[in-house]
């Protein structure tokens, strides 16, 4: 049985493994296909490709893009887009700028709450990522001994509605689905009913995203219980969308998301690749190795 995990993070965003370590760990976990999907960046791709070639793992180049639909955050997994497509690149730049510019605001709030945190503490937590996020601020608080772990940092300070929460720019979801397609890739909505439940992205909204060109729904995810998975699988079937499953692995940064804890069925993966191949062809890309 081919084992496929289509959603993982490295140190290029808020995972805790280098892309090489991630690929090696995926192999060791018995995976045959791995997608690297760092937040808002393709920075980890080249290293991951080299590592995957060396250990015989099939690698899907992806990213998890920060978007917003009707006021709610939507994480959009984009597989196999050309990250240098001008429209996509410009929007990713805007998102990354939004990430960077909110960090000082978060730190100011934390200092107002008595923390000793400074920008260098955050940089030290991950000097290499272009996609600084709240998990890096959390890691800095852990290093300072002010919280026990990332979870506590989110609970006390960084989570939505907590005192050091600061919003940032996210791209309109429907617009981003179009950009990903123009860039020769396909979009899958990540953990649609993960943190907030069906209220956020109800069936009708998933249908609207499907009309806009969405290719799939991440059904099997740790944040989804059995009932939610059944419902989402039904919606995917009704809308003709691919149903994926994945770990959303963040190394040691997120407990209970071990590599391969959820997987994607081979026939669903093949459908996704067919859609990506079609999008790539339509986009007029000449890059020879778009797929895999
Ligand atoms: P940001 O990218 O700055 O908006 O931070 C959001 C990221 O933080 C998400 O993608 C999750 O990976 C991570 N995250 C959210 N809540 C928690 C939590 N309670 N513990 C650890 N990581 C979390
Ligand atoms: Zn993350
Ligand atoms: Fe996510
Ligand atoms: Fe993720």
Short mmCIF file of C-alpha atoms and ligand atoms in Angstrom, two decimals:
data_model
loop_
_atom_site.label_atom_id
_atom_site.label_comp_id
_atom_site.label_asym_id
_atom_site.label_seq_id
_atom_site.Cartn_x
_atom_site.Cartn_y
_atom_site.Cartn_z
CA UNK A 1 0.00 0.00 0.00
CA UNK A 2 1.39 3.38 -1.04
CA UNK A 3 1.42 5.84 1.86
CA UNK A 4 0.87 9.49 1.01
CA UNK A 5 1.07 12.52 3.35
CA UNK A 6 0.20 15.82 1.66
CA UNK A 7 0.67 18.49 4.36
CA UNK A 8 3.90 19.02 6.36
CA UNK A 9 6.03 21.90 7.61
CA UNK A 10 9.79 22.46 7.86
CA UNK A 11 12.04 25.17 9.27
CA UNK A 12 11.24 27.16 6.12
CA UNK A 13 8.16 28.10 8.18
CA UNK A 14 7.09 26.88 11.62
CA UNK A 15 8.17 23.22 11.57
CA UNK A 16 11.22 22.19 13.60
CA UNK A 17 13.10 20.08 11.01
CA UNK A 18 15.21 21.16 8.06
CA UNK A 19 13.66 20.09 4.74
CA UNK A 20 16.29 17.32 4.58
CA UNK A 21 15.42 16.10 8.08
CA UNK A 22 11.73 16.19 7.18
CA UNK A 23 12.25 14.07 4.06
CA UNK A 24 14.48 11.57 5.90
CA UNK A 25 11.93 11.32 8.73
CA UNK A 26 9.14 10.77 6.19
CA UNK A 27 11.06 7.88 4.65
CA UNK A 28 11.73 6.43 8.10
CA UNK A 29 8.00 6.70 8.88
CA UNK A 30 7.28 4.49 5.85
CA UNK A 31 5.87 7.19 3.58
CA UNK A 32 6.18 6.88 -0.20
CA UNK A 33 4.87 10.34 -1.13
CA UNK A 34 5.36 13.55 0.85
CA UNK A 35 4.21 17.09 0.21
CA UNK A 36 6.22 19.89 1.81
CA UNK A 37 3.73 22.71 2.48
CA UNK A 38 5.35 25.49 4.46
CA UNK A 39 3.32 28.58 5.24
CA UNK A 40 3.40 31.12 2.37
CA UNK A 41 6.82 30.14 0.97
CA UNK A 42 8.57 27.81 -1.45
CA UNK A 43 11.90 28.40 0.30
CA UNK A 44 12.21 24.78 1.45
CA UNK A 45 11.65 23.22 -1.98
CA UNK A 46 15.16 22.99 -3.43
CA UNK A 47 16.65 21.30 -0.37
CA UNK A 48 13.66 18.96 -0.06
CA UNK A 49 13.89 17.99 -3.75
CA UNK A 50 17.57 17.06 -3.39
CA UNK A 51 16.91 15.04 -0.23
CA UNK A 52 13.91 13.27 -1.79
CA UNK A 53 15.92 12.30 -4.86
CA UNK A 54 18.62 10.89 -2.61
CA UNK A 55 16.32 8.71 -0.55
CA UNK A 56 13.83 7.74 -3.25
CA UNK A 57 10.80 9.56 -1.86
CA UNK A 58 8.24 11.10 -4.20
CA UNK A 59 8.04 14.78 -3.28
CA UNK A 60 5.15 17.11 -4.07
CA UNK A 61 6.11 20.77 -3.87
CA UNK A 62 3.42 22.75 -2.14
CA UNK A 63 2.71 25.54 0.29
CA UNK A 64 -0.03 26.47 2.74
CA UNK A 65 -1.21 29.94 1.84
CA UNK A 66 -2.82 32.33 4.34
CA UNK A 67 -6.15 33.47 2.86
CA UNK A 68 -9.40 34.99 4.08
CA UNK A 69 -12.96 34.26 2.96
CA UNK A 70 -15.89 36.35 4.24
CA UNK A 71 -13.83 37.48 7.21
CA UNK A 72 -12.59 34.04 8.23
CA UNK A 73 -9.06 32.69 7.89
CA UNK A 74 -8.74 29.87 5.35
CA UNK A 75 -5.51 27.91 4.92
CA UNK A 76 -5.20 27.02 1.28
CA UNK A 77 -2.84 24.20 0.27
CA UNK A 78 -1.40 24.96 -3.16
CA UNK A 79 0.28 22.05 -4.91
CA UNK A 80 2.77 22.38 -7.74
CA UNK A 81 2.28 26.04 -8.65
CA UNK A 82 5.12 28.00 -10.21
CA UNK A 83 6.13 30.20 -7.25
CA UNK A 84 7.68 32.67 -9.66
CA UNK A 85 4.44 33.34 -11.49
CA UNK A 86 4.30 37.16 -11.14
CA UNK A 87 0.77 37.38 -9.75
CA UNK A 88 1.32 34.61 -7.22
CA UNK A 89 4.78 35.86 -6.24
CA UNK A 90 3.44 39.36 -5.63
CA UNK A 91 0.65 38.13 -3.39
CA UNK A 92 3.02 35.84 -1.43
CA UNK A 93 5.31 38.84 -0.93
CA UNK A 94 2.40 40.80 0.49
CA UNK A 95 1.53 38.01 2.91
CA UNK A 96 5.15 37.64 4.05
CA UNK A 97 5.42 41.40 4.54
CA UNK A 98 2.29 41.23 6.68
CA UNK A 99 3.89 38.48 8.76
CA UNK A 100 7.06 40.51 9.35
CA UNK A 101 5.38 43.79 10.09
CA UNK A 102 3.07 42.43 12.78
CA UNK A 103 5.91 40.91 14.86
CA UNK A 104 6.91 44.22 16.53
CA UNK A 105 3.25 44.84 17.42
CA UNK A 106 2.99 41.40 19.05
CA UNK A 107 6.22 42.00 20.99
CA UNK A 108 5.04 45.38 22.20
CA UNK A 109 1.90 43.79 23.59
CA UNK A 110 3.89 41.01 25.25
CA UNK A 111 6.24 43.52 26.86
CA UNK A 112 3.20 45.41 28.07
CA UNK A 113 2.17 42.18 29.78
CA UNK A 114 5.55 41.92 31.51
CA UNK A 115 7.55 39.80 29.06
CA UNK A 116 11.24 40.49 28.45
CA UNK A 117 10.96 39.38 24.79
CA UNK A 118 12.78 41.26 22.01
CA UNK A 119 13.05 40.85 18.26
CA UNK A 120 16.40 39.04 18.60
CA UNK A 121 14.74 36.33 20.69
CA UNK A 122 12.28 35.73 17.83
CA UNK A 123 15.03 35.74 15.19
CA UNK A 124 17.03 33.27 17.25
CA UNK A 125 14.01 30.92 17.38
CA UNK A 126 14.28 30.51 13.60
CA UNK A 127 16.84 32.66 11.78
CA UNK A 128 16.11 31.12 8.38
CA UNK A 129 12.40 31.47 7.74
CA UNK A 130 10.92 34.21 5.57
CA UNK A 131 7.54 33.32 7.16
CA UNK A 132 7.84 34.35 10.79
CA UNK A 133 4.74 33.38 12.72
CA UNK A 134 3.29 33.19 16.19
CA UNK A 135 4.94 29.76 16.75
CA UNK A 136 8.35 31.47 16.55
CA UNK A 137 7.25 34.05 19.09
CA UNK A 138 6.03 31.13 21.21
CA UNK A 139 9.41 29.38 20.87
CA UNK A 140 11.14 32.57 21.98
CA UNK A 141 8.89 32.73 25.07
CA UNK A 142 9.76 29.10 25.81
CA UNK A 143 13.49 29.86 25.48
CA UNK A 144 13.06 32.77 27.89
CA UNK A 145 11.39 30.42 30.36
CA UNK A 146 8.19 32.45 30.33
CA UNK A 147 5.93 29.62 29.10
CA UNK A 148 6.28 25.83 29.05
CA UNK A 149 5.51 25.19 25.37
CA UNK A 150 3.87 26.55 22.19
CA UNK A 151 0.42 25.49 23.37
CA UNK A 152 0.71 27.50 26.58
CA UNK A 153 1.96 30.54 24.64
CA UNK A 154 -1.10 30.38 22.36
CA UNK A 155 -3.46 29.81 25.27
CA UNK A 156 -2.13 32.67 27.38
CA UNK A 157 -1.09 35.25 24.80
CA UNK A 158 -1.02 34.51 21.09
CA UNK A 159 -4.26 32.77 20.15
CA UNK A 160 -7.15 34.66 18.62
CA UNK A 161 -8.86 36.73 21.30
CA UNK A 162 -5.84 36.53 23.62
CA UNK A 163 -4.09 39.73 24.75
CA UNK A 164 -1.06 39.62 22.41
CA UNK A 165 -3.00 38.57 19.31
CA UNK A 166 -2.41 40.78 16.27
CA UNK A 167 -4.09 40.21 12.91
CA UNK A 168 -2.18 40.27 9.60
CA UNK A 169 -2.82 40.40 5.87
CA UNK A 170 -4.31 37.32 4.20
CA UNK A 171 -5.15 37.03 0.51
CA UNK A 172 -8.80 36.74 -0.61
CA UNK A 173 -9.38 32.98 -0.92
CA UNK A 174 -11.21 33.05 -4.25
CA UNK A 175 -8.61 35.33 -5.80
CA UNK A 176 -5.82 33.04 -4.54
CA UNK A 177 -7.48 29.92 -5.98
CA UNK A 178 -7.39 31.71 -9.35
CA UNK A 179 -3.75 32.74 -8.96
CA UNK A 180 -2.67 29.22 -8.03
CA UNK A 181 -4.44 27.90 -11.12
CA UNK A 182 -2.82 30.58 -13.33
CA UNK A 183 0.51 29.50 -11.84
CA UNK A 184 -0.18 25.94 -13.01
CA UNK A 185 -1.08 24.45 -9.63
CA UNK A 186 -4.10 23.12 -7.75
CA UNK A 187 -5.71 24.22 -4.48
CA UNK A 188 -6.99 22.15 -1.58
CA UNK A 189 -8.59 23.77 1.46
CA UNK A 190 -6.70 22.69 4.61
CA UNK A 191 -8.55 21.51 7.76
CA UNK A 192 -11.73 23.43 6.76
CA UNK A 193 -13.59 22.61 9.96
CA UNK A 194 -10.54 22.37 12.17
CA UNK A 195 -10.51 25.06 14.79
CA UNK A 196 -13.86 26.73 14.43
CA UNK A 197 -16.13 23.97 13.18
CA UNK A 198 -18.61 24.13 10.30
CA UNK A 199 -19.73 27.66 11.18
CA UNK A 200 -16.70 29.08 9.41
CA UNK A 201 -16.74 27.40 6.04
CA UNK A 202 -20.17 25.86 5.63
CA UNK A 203 -21.05 23.54 2.76
CA UNK A 204 -22.39 26.46 0.71
CA UNK A 205 -19.05 28.28 1.02
CA UNK A 206 -17.13 25.15 0.06
CA UNK A 207 -19.40 25.01 -3.00
CA UNK A 208 -18.54 28.63 -3.80
CA UNK A 209 -14.83 27.81 -3.56
CA UNK A 210 -15.38 24.78 -5.79
CA UNK A 211 -17.04 27.07 -8.36
CA UNK A 212 -13.95 29.28 -8.16
CA UNK A 213 -11.73 26.35 -9.08
CA UNK A 214 -10.90 24.61 -5.80
CA UNK A 215 -9.69 21.05 -6.45
CA UNK A 216 -9.98 19.37 -3.09
CA UNK A 217 -10.78 19.30 0.61
CA UNK A 218 -8.48 18.05 3.35
CA UNK A 219 -10.85 15.62 5.03
CA UNK A 220 -8.63 13.44 7.20
CA UNK A 221 -6.86 15.81 9.63
CA UNK A 222 -6.30 15.47 13.37
CA UNK A 223 -8.47 18.52 14.07
CA UNK A 224 -11.47 16.71 12.50
CA UNK A 225 -13.41 14.14 14.52
CA UNK A 226 -15.09 11.10 12.91
CA UNK A 227 -18.41 12.87 12.28
CA UNK A 228 -16.75 15.88 10.71
CA UNK A 229 -14.71 13.60 8.45
CA UNK A 230 -17.85 11.76 7.31
CA UNK A 231 -19.62 15.02 6.55
CA UNK A 232 -16.67 16.55 4.70
CA UNK A 233 -16.17 13.36 2.69
CA UNK A 234 -19.81 13.58 1.64
CA UNK A 235 -19.44 17.23 0.64
CA UNK A 236 -16.30 16.45 -1.35
CA UNK A 237 -18.13 13.67 -3.16
CA UNK A 238 -21.16 15.87 -3.90
CA UNK A 239 -18.97 18.69 -5.23
CA UNK A 240 -16.69 16.39 -7.22
CA UNK A 241 -13.67 17.45 -5.15
CA UNK A 242 -10.64 15.35 -4.26
CA UNK A 243 -10.58 14.23 -0.59
CA UNK A 244 -7.12 14.31 0.96
CA UNK A 245 -5.67 13.26 4.29
CA UNK A 246 -2.48 14.40 5.96
CA UNK A 247 -0.57 14.92 9.18
CA UNK A 248 0.05 18.69 9.20
CA UNK A 249 3.34 17.65 10.81
CA UNK A 250 5.36 20.43 12.48
CA UNK A 251 8.24 18.32 13.86
CA UNK A 252 8.20 18.70 17.63
CA UNK A 253 6.24 21.96 17.27
CA UNK A 254 2.79 20.38 17.35
CA UNK A 255 1.96 17.29 19.40
CA UNK A 256 -0.19 14.52 17.91
CA UNK A 257 0.64 15.32 14.27
CA UNK A 258 3.20 12.60 13.55
CA UNK A 259 4.14 11.99 9.91
CA UNK A 260 1.59 9.74 8.23
CA UNK A 261 -0.95 9.93 11.11
CA UNK A 262 -3.46 10.61 8.32
CA UNK A 263 -2.87 9.72 4.69
CA UNK A 264 -4.37 10.32 1.24
CA UNK A 265 -5.82 7.43 -0.77
CA UNK A 266 -3.72 6.68 -3.89
CA UNK A 267 -6.70 7.17 -6.26
CA UNK A 268 -7.43 10.60 -4.74
CA UNK A 269 -3.76 11.54 -5.12
CA UNK A 270 -3.78 10.45 -8.77
CA UNK A 271 -6.84 12.62 -9.43
CA UNK A 272 -5.11 15.58 -7.83
CA UNK A 273 -2.04 15.04 -10.03
CA UNK A 274 -4.23 14.84 -13.13
CA UNK A 275 -5.86 18.15 -12.22
CA UNK A 276 -2.42 19.66 -11.60
CA UNK A 277 -1.16 18.41 -14.94
CA UNK A 278 -4.16 19.97 -16.68
CA UNK A 279 -3.68 23.28 -14.85
CA UNK A 280 -0.01 23.26 -15.69
CA UNK A 281 -0.77 22.70 -19.36
CA UNK A 282 -3.39 25.48 -19.41
CA UNK A 283 -0.95 27.86 -17.73
CA UNK A 284 1.43 27.42 -20.66
CA UNK A 285 4.31 26.48 -18.42
CA UNK A 286 7.25 24.95 -20.14
CA UNK A 287 9.02 23.80 -16.98
CA UNK A 288 9.67 20.11 -17.63
CA UNK A 289 9.32 18.74 -14.12
CA UNK A 290 6.11 20.31 -12.93
CA UNK A 291 4.85 17.07 -11.51
CA UNK A 292 6.63 15.15 -8.74
P1 LIG B 1 0.56 32.39 12.27
O1 LIG B 1 1.15 31.72 11.08
O2 LIG B 1 1.48 33.37 12.88
O3 LIG B 1 -0.80 32.95 12.03
O4 LIG B 1 0.40 31.25 13.37
C1 LIG B 1 -0.49 30.20 13.10
C2 LIG B 1 0.19 28.86 13.18
O5 LIG B 1 0.44 28.57 14.54
C3 LIG B 1 -0.69 27.76 12.67
O6 LIG B 1 -0.39 27.46 11.35
C4 LIG B 1 -0.37 26.59 13.54
O7 LIG B 1 0.59 25.79 12.89
C5 LIG B 1 0.26 27.18 14.77
N1 LIG B 1 -0.58 27.05 15.96
C6 LIG B 1 -1.81 27.52 16.14
N2 LIG B 1 -2.26 27.23 17.39
C7 LIG B 1 -1.26 26.54 17.99
C8 LIG B 1 -1.10 25.96 19.28
N3 LIG B 1 -2.07 26.02 20.21
N4 LIG B 1 0.06 25.34 19.55
C9 LIG B 1 1.02 25.28 18.63
N5 LIG B 1 0.93 25.81 17.39
C10 LIG B 1 -0.20 26.42 17.08
ZN1 LIG B 2 2.01 25.97 11.01
FE1 LIG B 3 -3.07 25.30 8.74
FE1 LIG B 4 -0.25 23.41 8.31
#
